[in-house]
Coordinates of C-alpha atoms in Angstrom, one line a residue:
Chain A
M22 CA 33.0 110.3 122.5
P23 CA 33.4 107.4 120.2
T24 CA 30.2 106.0 118.7
E25 CA 29.7 102.6 117.3
S26 CA 30.7 103.9 113.9
T27 CA 34.1 105.2 114.9
S28 CA 35.4 102.8 117.5
V29 CA 36.4 99.3 116.9
S30 CA 34.9 97.1 119.5
G31 CA 36.6 94.1 120.9
S32 CA 39.7 94.1 118.8
G33 CA 41.7 96.1 121.3
R34 CA 42.7 98.7 118.7
L35 CA 42.4 102.4 119.3
A36 CA 39.8 104.0 117.2
V37 CA 41.3 106.1 114.4
R38 CA 38.9 108.9 114.3
K39 CA 38.6 111.4 111.4
T40 CA 39.1 115.1 111.7
Y41 CA 36.6 116.8 109.4
K42 CA 38.2 119.8 107.8
L43 CA 37.5 122.4 105.1
F44 CA 38.4 121.8 101.4
I45 CA 40.1 124.9 99.9
G46 CA 42.3 124.9 96.8
G47 CA 42.6 121.2 96.8
A48 CA 43.9 121.0 100.4
F49 CA 42.1 120.2 103.6
P50 CA 42.9 123.1 106.0
R51 CA 41.4 123.7 109.4
S52 CA 39.4 126.9 109.8
E53 CA 41.6 130.0 109.9
S54 CA 39.6 130.9 113.0
G55 CA 40.5 127.7 114.8
R56 CA 36.9 127.1 115.6
S57 CA 34.9 123.9 115.3
Y58 CA 31.3 122.7 116.1
A59 CA 29.7 119.5 117.1
V60 CA 27.8 117.5 114.5
T61 CA 25.1 115.2 115.7
S62 CA 23.1 112.4 114.0
S63 CA 19.5 112.9 113.1
G64 CA 18.8 111.1 116.4
G65 CA 20.9 113.6 118.4
D66 CA 24.0 111.4 119.0
F67 CA 27.4 113.1 118.7
L68 CA 29.1 112.2 115.4
A69 CA 32.2 114.4 115.0
N70 CA 33.5 117.9 115.2
A71 CA 33.5 119.8 112.0
A72 CA 35.5 123.0 111.2
L73 CA 33.4 126.2 111.7
A74 CA 34.4 128.4 108.7
S75 CA 34.9 132.1 109.1
R76 CA 34.7 134.9 106.6
K77 CA 38.4 134.6 106.0
D78 CA 38.0 131.0 105.0
A79 CA 35.3 132.2 102.6
R80 CA 37.7 134.8 101.2
D81 CA 40.4 132.2 100.8
A82 CA 38.0 129.8 99.1
V83 CA 36.9 132.5 96.6
R84 CA 40.6 133.3 95.8
A85 CA 41.2 129.6 95.2
A86 CA 38.1 129.3 93.0
R87 CA 39.2 132.4 91.0
G88 CA 42.6 130.9 90.5
A89 CA 41.2 127.6 89.2
F90 CA 38.6 129.2 86.9
G91 CA 41.0 130.0 84.0
K92 CA 42.1 126.4 83.5
W93 CA 38.9 124.7 84.3
S94 CA 36.8 126.9 82.0
A95 CA 39.3 126.6 79.2
A96 CA 39.4 122.8 79.5
T97 CA 37.7 121.0 76.7
A98 CA 34.1 119.9 77.4
Y99 CA 35.3 116.3 76.7
N100 CA 38.0 116.6 79.3
R101 CA 35.6 118.1 81.9
G102 CA 33.2 115.2 81.2
Q103 CA 36.0 112.7 81.7
I104 CA 37.0 114.2 85.0
L105 CA 33.4 114.3 86.3
Y106 CA 32.9 110.7 85.2
R107 CA 36.0 109.9 87.2
V108 CA 34.4 111.5 90.2
A109 CA 31.4 109.2 89.8
E110 CA 33.8 106.2 89.7
M111 CA 35.3 107.4 93.0
L112 CA 31.9 107.9 94.5
E113 CA 31.0 104.4 93.6
G114 CA 34.1 103.1 95.3
R115 CA 33.1 104.9 98.6
R116 CA 29.5 103.8 98.3
A117 CA 29.5 102.0 101.7
Q118 CA 31.0 105.0 103.5
F119 CA 28.4 107.3 102.0
I120 CA 25.6 105.0 102.9
D121 CA 26.9 105.1 106.5
E122 CA 27.1 108.8 106.7
V123 CA 23.9 109.5 104.9
S124 CA 22.0 107.2 107.1
L125 CA 23.4 108.8 110.2
S126 CA 22.7 112.3 109.1
E127 CA 19.3 112.1 107.3
G128 CA 18.1 108.6 107.9
G129 CA 15.6 107.1 105.4
D130 CA 16.6 104.8 102.6
A131 CA 20.3 105.8 102.5
A132 CA 21.3 103.2 99.9
S133 CA 18.9 104.5 97.3
T134 CA 19.8 108.1 98.1
V135 CA 23.5 107.4 97.5
D136 CA 22.7 105.5 94.3
A137 CA 20.6 108.4 93.1
A138 CA 23.4 110.8 93.9
I139 CA 26.0 108.7 91.9
D140 CA 23.6 108.3 89.0
L141 CA 22.8 112.0 88.9
W142 CA 26.5 112.8 88.9
V143 CA 27.0 110.5 85.9
W144 CA 24.0 112.2 84.2
Y145 CA 25.5 115.6 84.7
A146 CA 29.0 114.5 83.5
G147 CA 27.3 113.5 80.2
W148 CA 26.0 117.0 79.8
S149 CA 29.4 118.6 79.6
D150 CA 29.8 118.3 75.8
K151 CA 26.1 118.5 75.1
I152 CA 25.0 121.7 76.7
T153 CA 26.5 123.8 73.9
Q154 CA 24.4 122.0 71.3
V155 CA 21.3 122.6 73.3
Y156 CA 21.9 126.2 74.4
G157 CA 24.1 127.4 71.5
N158 CA 22.7 128.4 68.2
A159 CA 23.5 129.5 64.7
N160 CA 21.3 132.5 64.4
P161 CA 19.7 133.6 61.1
V162 CA 20.7 137.2 60.4
A163 CA 20.0 139.5 57.5
G164 CA 23.5 140.0 56.3
P165 CA 26.6 138.2 55.1
F166 CA 27.5 136.8 58.5
F167 CA 27.7 133.6 60.4
N168 CA 26.1 134.6 63.7
L169 CA 26.9 132.1 66.4
S170 CA 25.8 132.1 70.1
S171 CA 27.5 129.8 72.5
P172 CA 27.1 129.4 76.3
E173 CA 30.1 130.2 78.4
P174 CA 30.6 129.8 82.2
T175 CA 30.0 132.8 84.4
G176 CA 32.9 132.5 86.8
V177 CA 33.0 131.8 90.5
V178 CA 29.7 130.6 91.9
G179 CA 28.8 130.5 95.6
L180 CA 26.5 127.7 96.5
V181 CA 24.5 127.3 99.8
A182 CA 23.9 123.5 99.6
P183 CA 20.5 122.2 100.5
Q184 CA 20.1 121.5 104.2
E185 CA 17.8 118.5 104.3
S186 CA 19.6 116.4 101.7
P187 CA 23.3 116.7 102.4
L188 CA 24.6 114.4 99.7
L189 CA 22.0 114.1 96.9
G190 CA 21.0 117.8 97.3
L191 CA 24.6 118.8 97.1
V192 CA 25.3 116.7 94.0
A193 CA 22.1 118.1 92.4
T194 CA 23.3 121.7 92.9
L195 CA 27.1 121.4 92.6
A196 CA 27.4 119.2 89.5
P197 CA 25.4 121.5 87.3
I198 CA 27.6 124.5 88.3
I199 CA 31.0 122.9 87.6
V200 CA 30.0 120.8 84.6
T201 CA 29.7 123.9 82.4
G202 CA 33.1 125.3 83.5
N203 CA 32.3 127.4 86.5
T204 CA 34.2 127.0 89.8
A205 CA 32.4 126.8 93.1
V206 CA 32.5 127.8 96.7
V207 CA 30.1 125.6 98.6
L208 CA 28.6 126.1 102.1
A209 CA 27.8 122.5 103.1
A210 CA 24.5 121.7 104.9
E211 CA 25.0 123.3 108.3
D212 CA 23.9 120.5 110.6
R213 CA 24.7 117.6 108.3
P214 CA 28.1 118.4 106.8
L215 CA 29.7 115.0 106.9
P216 CA 28.7 113.5 103.5
A217 CA 29.8 116.8 101.9
I218 CA 33.3 116.5 103.4
T219 CA 33.5 113.0 102.2
L220 CA 32.5 114.2 98.8
A221 CA 35.3 116.7 99.0
E222 CA 37.7 113.8 99.6
V223 CA 36.3 112.1 96.5
L224 CA 36.8 115.3 94.5
A225 CA 40.4 115.6 95.8
T226 CA 41.2 112.2 94.4
S227 CA 39.5 112.5 91.0
D228 CA 41.8 114.6 88.8
L229 CA 39.6 117.6 89.5
P230 CA 42.0 120.5 89.6
G231 CA 42.4 122.0 93.1
G232 CA 40.2 125.0 93.6
V233 CA 37.4 124.1 91.2
V234 CA 35.3 123.0 94.2
N235 CA 35.9 124.5 97.6
L236 CA 33.9 123.4 100.5
L237 CA 33.2 125.2 103.8
T238 CA 31.3 123.9 106.8
G239 CA 29.8 126.1 109.3
R240 CA 27.0 128.6 109.8
V241 CA 25.2 129.8 106.7
A242 CA 24.0 133.0 108.4
E243 CA 27.7 133.8 109.2
T244 CA 29.5 133.0 105.9
A245 CA 26.9 133.4 103.2
P246 CA 26.6 137.2 103.5
W247 CA 30.4 137.5 102.8
L248 CA 30.0 135.4 99.6
A249 CA 26.9 137.4 98.6
S250 CA 28.7 140.7 98.9
H251 CA 32.0 139.5 97.5
M252 CA 32.8 141.4 94.3
D253 CA 34.8 138.6 92.9
V254 CA 31.9 136.1 93.0
N255 CA 29.8 136.0 89.9
G256 CA 26.9 133.8 90.8
L257 CA 25.0 132.7 93.9
D258 CA 22.8 129.6 94.3
L259 CA 20.7 130.0 97.5
A260 CA 19.3 126.4 97.4
G261 CA 20.0 125.8 101.0
V262 CA 18.9 129.1 102.6
T263 CA 15.9 128.3 104.7
D264 CA 15.3 131.7 106.3
P265 CA 13.4 133.9 103.8
A266 CA 14.7 137.2 105.4
L267 CA 18.3 136.0 105.0
A268 CA 17.6 135.0 101.4
A269 CA 16.3 138.5 100.6
D270 CA 19.3 140.1 102.3
L271 CA 21.7 137.9 100.3
E272 CA 20.0 138.7 97.1
A273 CA 20.2 142.4 97.8
A274 CA 23.9 142.1 98.6
A275 CA 24.5 140.1 95.5
A276 CA 23.0 142.9 93.4
D277 CA 26.0 145.1 93.9
N278 CA 28.0 143.4 91.2
L279 CA 25.0 141.9 89.4
K280 CA 25.6 138.3 90.5
R281 CA 23.4 135.8 88.8
V282 CA 21.2 134.5 91.7
V283 CA 19.1 131.3 92.0
R284 CA 16.5 131.7 94.7
P285 CA 15.7 128.9 97.1
G286 CA 12.7 126.9 96.1
A287 CA 9.3 128.0 97.5
T288 CA 8.3 124.4 98.2
P289 CA 10.7 121.6 99.3
V290 CA 12.5 120.3 96.3
D291 CA 12.3 116.6 95.4
W292 CA 16.0 115.9 94.6
H293 CA 15.1 112.4 93.2
A294 CA 13.0 114.0 90.4
D295 CA 14.4 114.6 86.9
P296 CA 16.2 117.9 87.2
G297 CA 16.1 119.0 83.6
V298 CA 18.6 121.6 82.5
G299 CA 17.3 124.3 84.8
R300 CA 20.2 124.3 87.2
M301 CA 22.9 124.4 84.5
T302 CA 21.7 127.4 82.6
P303 CA 21.5 130.1 85.3
F304 CA 25.3 130.2 85.5
L305 CA 26.0 130.4 81.8
E306 CA 26.6 133.6 79.8
T307 CA 25.8 133.7 76.1
K308 CA 28.5 134.9 73.8
T309 CA 27.5 135.8 70.3
V310 CA 30.0 136.3 67.5
W311 CA 29.4 137.8 64.1
H312 CA 31.7 136.3 61.5
P313 CA 31.8 137.7 58.0
K314 CA 31.2 135.2 55.1
G315 CA 31.9 135.7 51.4
V316 CA 28.9 137.3 49.6
Chain B
M30 CA 66.4 142.3 120.3
T31 CA 69.0 140.8 118.1
A32 CA 70.1 144.2 116.9
T33 CA 73.8 144.4 116.7
A34 CA 75.6 147.7 116.6
T35 CA 77.7 147.5 113.4
R36 CA 79.7 150.7 114.2
P37 CA 83.3 149.9 113.5
A38 CA 85.5 149.9 116.6
G39 CA 87.5 153.0 117.2
S40 CA 85.7 155.3 114.8
G41 CA 83.8 158.3 116.1
A42 CA 81.0 160.1 114.3
G43 CA 81.9 161.4 110.9
D44 CA 85.4 160.1 110.4
L45 CA 84.5 157.4 107.8
S46 CA 85.9 159.4 105.0
E47 CA 89.2 157.7 105.3
V48 CA 88.0 154.1 105.0
A49 CA 87.8 154.4 101.2
R50 CA 91.3 155.8 100.7
S51 CA 92.6 152.5 99.3
E52 CA 91.4 149.1 98.3
A53 CA 93.1 147.6 101.4
A54 CA 91.5 150.1 103.8
L55 CA 88.1 149.5 102.3
R56 CA 88.5 145.8 102.5
T57 CA 89.7 146.0 106.1
F58 CA 86.7 148.1 107.0
L59 CA 84.1 146.0 105.2
H60 CA 85.4 142.8 106.5
G61 CA 85.7 144.3 110.0
L62 CA 81.9 144.7 110.1
P63 CA 80.4 142.2 112.6
G64 CA 78.9 139.2 111.0
V65 CA 75.1 138.8 110.7
D66 CA 73.4 136.3 112.9
E67 CA 71.5 134.6 110.1
V68 CA 69.2 132.5 112.2
G69 CA 68.6 135.5 114.5
A70 CA 67.7 137.8 111.6
Q71 CA 65.3 135.3 110.1
A72 CA 63.7 134.6 113.4
R73 CA 63.3 138.3 114.2
A74 CA 61.9 139.1 110.8
A75 CA 59.4 136.2 111.1
M76 CA 58.4 137.3 114.6
L77 CA 57.8 140.9 113.5
G78 CA 55.8 139.5 110.6
T79 CA 53.2 138.0 113.0
R80 CA 52.1 141.4 114.4
S81 CA 48.4 141.9 113.9
I82 CA 47.5 145.2 112.4
K83 CA 43.8 145.8 112.2
T84 CA 41.1 148.4 111.7
S85 CA 42.3 152.0 112.0
S86 CA 45.9 151.0 112.2
K87 CA 45.5 149.0 109.1
A88 CA 43.8 151.9 107.3
W89 CA 46.7 154.1 108.3
A90 CA 49.3 151.5 107.2
I91 CA 47.6 151.0 103.8
D92 CA 47.6 154.8 103.1
Q93 CA 51.2 155.0 104.3
A94 CA 52.2 152.1 102.0
I95 CA 50.5 153.5 99.0
G96 CA 52.4 156.8 99.6
M97 CA 55.7 154.8 99.6
I98 CA 55.2 152.8 96.4
D99 CA 57.6 153.2 93.5
L100 CA 55.1 152.2 90.9
T101 CA 57.2 150.2 88.6
T102 CA 57.1 148.9 85.1
L103 CA 60.3 147.4 83.8
E104 CA 59.3 145.1 80.9
G105 CA 60.7 144.7 77.4
A106 CA 57.1 145.1 76.3
D107 CA 56.6 148.6 77.9
T108 CA 55.0 151.0 75.5
P109 CA 54.5 154.8 75.8
G110 CA 50.7 154.1 76.2
K111 CA 51.3 151.8 79.2
V112 CA 53.8 154.2 80.8
R113 CA 51.3 157.0 80.4
A114 CA 48.5 155.0 82.0
L115 CA 50.8 154.0 84.8
S116 CA 51.8 157.7 85.4
T117 CA 48.2 158.8 85.5
K118 CA 47.4 156.0 87.9
A119 CA 50.3 157.1 90.1
L120 CA 48.7 160.5 90.6
R121 CA 45.4 159.2 91.6
P122 CA 45.5 155.5 92.3
D123 CA 41.8 155.1 93.0
S124 CA 39.9 156.9 90.4
E125 CA 36.7 156.7 92.5
D126 CA 38.2 158.1 95.7
P127 CA 40.1 161.4 95.8
S128 CA 41.1 160.8 99.4
C129 CA 43.5 158.1 98.3
P130 CA 47.1 159.4 98.4
P131 CA 49.3 159.4 95.3
V132 CA 52.2 157.0 95.2
A133 CA 55.8 158.2 95.8
A134 CA 57.3 157.7 92.4
V135 CA 57.0 156.1 89.0
C136 CA 59.9 153.8 88.0
V137 CA 60.6 153.2 84.4
Y138 CA 63.4 152.4 81.9
P139 CA 65.4 155.5 80.6
A140 CA 63.7 155.3 77.2
M141 CA 60.3 155.8 78.8
V142 CA 61.3 158.8 81.0
P143 CA 60.4 161.4 78.3
V144 CA 56.9 159.9 78.2
A145 CA 56.3 160.0 82.0
A146 CA 58.0 163.3 82.7
P147 CA 55.4 165.8 81.4
I148 CA 52.6 163.9 83.3
L149 CA 54.4 163.9 86.6
D150 CA 56.1 167.3 86.4
G151 CA 55.2 169.5 89.2
T152 CA 52.8 167.0 90.9
G153 CA 55.1 165.9 93.7
V154 CA 55.3 162.4 92.4
H155 CA 58.9 161.6 91.6
L156 CA 60.1 160.0 88.4
A157 CA 62.7 157.3 88.9
S158 CA 64.6 155.7 86.1
V159 CA 66.8 152.6 86.3
A160 CA 70.2 153.1 84.7
T161 CA 73.7 151.7 84.5
A162 CA 72.8 148.8 82.2
F163 CA 70.0 147.6 84.4
P164 CA 69.4 144.8 85.4
S165 CA 72.8 143.1 85.0
G166 CA 75.1 146.1 85.3
Q167 CA 77.5 144.3 82.9
A168 CA 78.5 147.2 80.7
P169 CA 81.6 149.5 80.6
L170 CA 81.6 152.4 83.0
P171 CA 81.3 155.1 80.3
V172 CA 78.2 153.4 78.9
K173 CA 76.7 153.3 82.4
L174 CA 77.4 157.0 83.0
E175 CA 75.9 158.0 79.6
D176 CA 72.8 155.9 80.5
T177 CA 72.6 157.9 83.8
R178 CA 73.2 161.2 82.1
A179 CA 70.4 160.6 79.5
A180 CA 67.9 159.6 82.1
V181 CA 68.6 162.7 84.2
A182 CA 68.5 165.0 81.1
A183 CA 65.1 163.5 80.1
G184 CA 63.6 164.5 83.5
A185 CA 64.3 161.7 86.0
D186 CA 64.9 163.0 89.5
E187 CA 65.7 159.6 90.9
I188 CA 68.2 157.1 89.5
D189 CA 68.1 153.4 90.4
M190 CA 71.5 152.0 89.6
V191 CA 72.8 148.5 89.9
I192 CA 76.1 147.7 91.5
N193 CA 78.7 145.6 89.7
R194 CA 78.1 142.3 91.4
G195 CA 80.8 140.6 89.5
A196 CA 83.3 143.0 91.0
F197 CA 81.8 142.9 94.4
L198 CA 81.8 139.1 94.6
S199 CA 85.4 138.9 93.5
G200 CA 86.4 141.3 96.2
R201 CA 87.1 144.4 94.0
Y202 CA 85.3 146.7 96.4
R203 CA 87.2 149.8 95.4
E204 CA 86.0 149.3 91.8
V205 CA 82.3 149.1 93.0
F206 CA 82.9 152.1 95.2
D207 CA 84.3 154.2 92.4
E208 CA 81.5 153.3 90.1
I209 CA 78.8 154.3 92.6
A210 CA 80.7 157.6 93.3
A211 CA 81.0 158.3 89.6
V212 CA 77.3 157.6 89.0
K213 CA 76.4 159.8 92.0
E214 CA 78.4 162.6 90.5
T215 CA 76.9 162.2 87.0
A216 CA 73.4 162.0 88.5
G217 CA 73.9 165.4 90.1
P218 CA 70.8 166.6 92.0
A219 CA 68.9 163.4 91.2
H220 CA 68.5 161.0 94.2
L221 CA 70.6 157.9 93.8
K222 CA 69.2 154.5 94.7
V223 CA 71.8 151.7 94.7
I224 CA 70.5 148.3 93.9
L225 CA 72.5 145.6 95.7
E226 CA 70.7 142.6 94.1
T227 CA 70.7 140.7 97.3
G228 CA 69.5 137.6 95.6
E229 CA 73.0 137.3 94.0
L230 CA 75.0 138.3 97.0
A231 CA 74.6 134.8 98.6
T232 CA 75.1 135.8 102.3
Y233 CA 73.7 138.3 104.8
D234 CA 77.3 139.3 105.6
N235 CA 77.7 140.3 101.9
V236 CA 74.4 142.3 102.1
R237 CA 75.7 144.2 105.1
R238 CA 79.0 144.9 103.4
A239 CA 77.4 146.0 100.2
S240 CA 75.0 148.3 102.1
W241 CA 77.9 150.0 103.9
L242 CA 79.9 150.2 100.7
A243 CA 77.0 151.9 98.8
M244 CA 76.3 154.3 101.7
L245 CA 80.0 155.2 101.9
A246 CA 80.1 155.9 98.2
G247 CA 77.2 158.3 98.5
A248 CA 74.0 156.4 98.0
D249 CA 70.8 158.2 99.0
F250 CA 68.9 154.9 99.1
I251 CA 69.9 151.3 99.2
K252 CA 67.6 149.0 97.3
T253 CA 67.3 145.2 97.6
S254 CA 66.7 144.0 94.1
T255 CA 66.1 144.5 90.4
G256 CA 63.0 142.3 90.5
K257 CA 64.6 140.2 87.8
V258 CA 66.3 137.7 90.1
A259 CA 64.8 135.3 92.5
P260 CA 64.8 135.7 95.5
A261 CA 64.0 139.3 95.3
A262 CA 63.2 141.3 98.5
T263 CA 62.8 139.3 101.7
L264 CA 62.1 140.4 105.2
P265 CA 65.4 139.2 106.7
V266 CA 67.5 140.9 104.0
T267 CA 65.6 144.1 104.5
L268 CA 66.2 143.8 108.2
V269 CA 69.9 143.6 107.7
M270 CA 69.8 146.7 105.4
L271 CA 67.7 148.6 107.9
E272 CA 70.2 147.9 110.6
A273 CA 72.9 149.2 108.3
V274 CA 71.2 152.5 107.6
R275 CA 70.4 152.9 111.3
D276 CA 74.1 152.3 112.3
F277 CA 75.3 154.5 109.4
R278 CA 73.3 157.4 110.7
V279 CA 74.8 156.9 114.2
A280 CA 78.3 156.8 112.7
T281 CA 78.0 159.7 110.2
G282 CA 74.8 161.6 111.0
R283 CA 73.5 161.0 107.4
Q284 CA 70.2 159.3 107.0
V285 CA 70.0 156.9 104.0
G286 CA 66.7 155.3 102.8
V287 CA 65.9 151.7 102.1
K288 CA 63.8 150.3 99.3
P289 CA 62.8 146.6 99.1
A290 CA 61.7 145.7 95.6
G291 CA 60.3 142.7 93.9
G292 CA 58.0 140.0 95.2
I293 CA 56.0 142.3 97.4
R294 CA 52.5 141.6 96.2
T295 CA 50.0 141.8 99.0
S296 CA 48.9 144.4 101.6
K297 CA 49.9 141.9 104.3
D298 CA 53.5 141.8 103.0
A299 CA 53.6 145.6 102.7
I300 CA 52.4 146.0 106.3
K301 CA 55.0 143.5 107.5
Y302 CA 57.7 145.7 106.0
L303 CA 56.3 148.8 107.7
V304 CA 56.4 147.0 111.0
L305 CA 60.0 146.0 110.3
V306 CA 61.0 149.6 109.5
N307 CA 59.4 150.9 112.7
E308 CA 61.0 148.3 114.9
T309 CA 64.4 148.3 113.3
A310 CA 65.3 151.7 112.0
G311 CA 62.6 153.7 113.8
E312 CA 59.9 156.1 113.0
D313 CA 62.3 158.5 111.2
W314 CA 62.3 156.1 108.4
L315 CA 58.5 155.8 108.1
H316 CA 58.4 158.5 105.4
P317 CA 58.5 158.2 101.5
D318 CA 61.9 160.1 101.6
F319 CA 63.4 157.2 103.5
F320 CA 61.4 154.1 102.8
R321 CA 60.0 152.9 99.5
L322 CA 58.4 149.8 98.2
G323 CA 59.3 148.8 94.6
A324 CA 56.2 147.2 93.3
S325 CA 53.6 147.0 90.6
S326 CA 50.8 144.6 91.4
L327 CA 51.0 145.5 95.1
L328 CA 49.1 148.8 94.5
N329 CA 46.0 147.1 93.3
D330 CA 45.9 144.8 96.4
L331 CA 46.3 147.8 98.7
L332 CA 43.5 149.6 96.8
M333 CA 41.3 146.5 97.2
Q334 CA 42.0 146.3 100.9
R335 CA 41.4 150.0 101.3
T336 CA 38.0 149.7 99.6
K337 CA 37.2 146.7 101.7
L338 CA 37.8 148.7 104.8
K339 CA 35.5 151.4 103.5
T340 CA 32.7 149.3 102.1
G341 CA 32.9 146.3 104.4
R342 CA 32.8 143.8 101.5
Y343 CA 35.5 141.9 99.8
E344 CA 36.6 143.4 96.5
G345 CA 37.5 141.8 93.2
P346 CA 40.2 142.7 90.7
D347 CA 37.6 143.3 87.9
Y348 CA 36.9 146.7 89.4
F349 CA 40.5 148.0 89.4
T350 CA 42.8 148.9 86.5
L351 CA 45.0 146.2 85.2
D352 CA 48.4 147.7 86.0

């Protein structure tokens, strides 16, 4: 049923209501399974129907992410930074819509949450051409060599987005994954997916190549195990897994192909706090080259 | 069913030997074949492509498809090392699972036949070589025959020849017929696959005519494409060819095989072809002697699907060989 936010009262116009879909490979498909589920506000009112992703949607998303990895990881850090900054510009343009959705889904001071999310995105965009200086090194070695270590992206990373903070938490976990050149398959907050889907619309209009970020909505317990066991996924961020038994299972499944795993925080994370670089480094590999030098 | 009997009117079983007696007779026969219902063929192929093949049927189909692959490498950059690796992979596609069947054949350029022959000899995996100035077929006949002779002498037991599309499209059917017959004779005991290059034939009617022409001239297999021209194999084209081999068997009693090649990359595609074979030509054709899939990257996708069925998790290409 239309709520105050979706129908236009008094003007006599029919409400143009939005279909919330998945975001895979730069397109917005419905779930392959044809399923959907009802999303309600924090107060329990019906908001919208969102697509209920299946394992095949997860598989398609991984394929799209793998396809996008080559180009995105090879893009210059400068170019990635520009694109991410562009995302922040688009976020700013949709500020009012995000405030609406955040306030419906998590309540609280929505305006400051959205501002924090945009600022955090800008902050991470700036890291794109700086992380190498901080985590790369010229190593002193006993021999006539230049020995250089540089961080490189891991590959396709699966992210279970934080449940309680559907926008800020998502930005705080997604931005550090893609800024370094990884591509991502995101399982949005299960009960509060709307801000995530709107973020996907922002990403789709920000010059971000299709497939760099793929977003699924649905049940974490259903789709996450398929990402965890998928042999073409290289990293797994379990930020939004609230059930410790499920987190342990996912970590065990992820071990099969030695995925890099970030465990869920033991205590609730304050997404407003200074994040440091701790979320960028888990999905970086270090490449070291030995280059001979004259005498 | 949109299946149309393409048996020419008035001909009983086995009396097709006379149709090639002259250019005029051949033309009359080929142009007397009923036209193909283009929309019907496309619709039927699309409809059969929607069949859902799951679990144990899927496992069976995957193994069947692996056993029907002509594992192909036809690049200017082919090296003996690559061909050796490919031949070894043909014998045991999944190095971790001995229950995985070998492929049907390895398909290479004539120059690479001596490399592959010692590896495949006596294993039951056939060695196919393209010949007759593949892929264009634009060379004088003696050159084409020498090409064929060299490949057979080097150890190929299957020859994939291309038809002279220039002659076919300008209506010189007798010339095409004679070339196929000459190559067949030169190839001797080697099985002859005739590539129609359907992507250059423009119409389904032409595909049907070329199929009959090749079969009349002695082809053991008719093959869609070289893989060098787009579009390569498509489901409707293969449907038309399957109808042709089915009707040819009714007319003559001889069973000819079909080989779609080029552009078949996923297990899903391969399974669609198997459904098409079963529903069009029948079970008799569901055998590597009568149906092949010309492919290279398809094999890895089949292996990944096979492993997925076994382990229950999605597989990644990092864990399979490159070619």
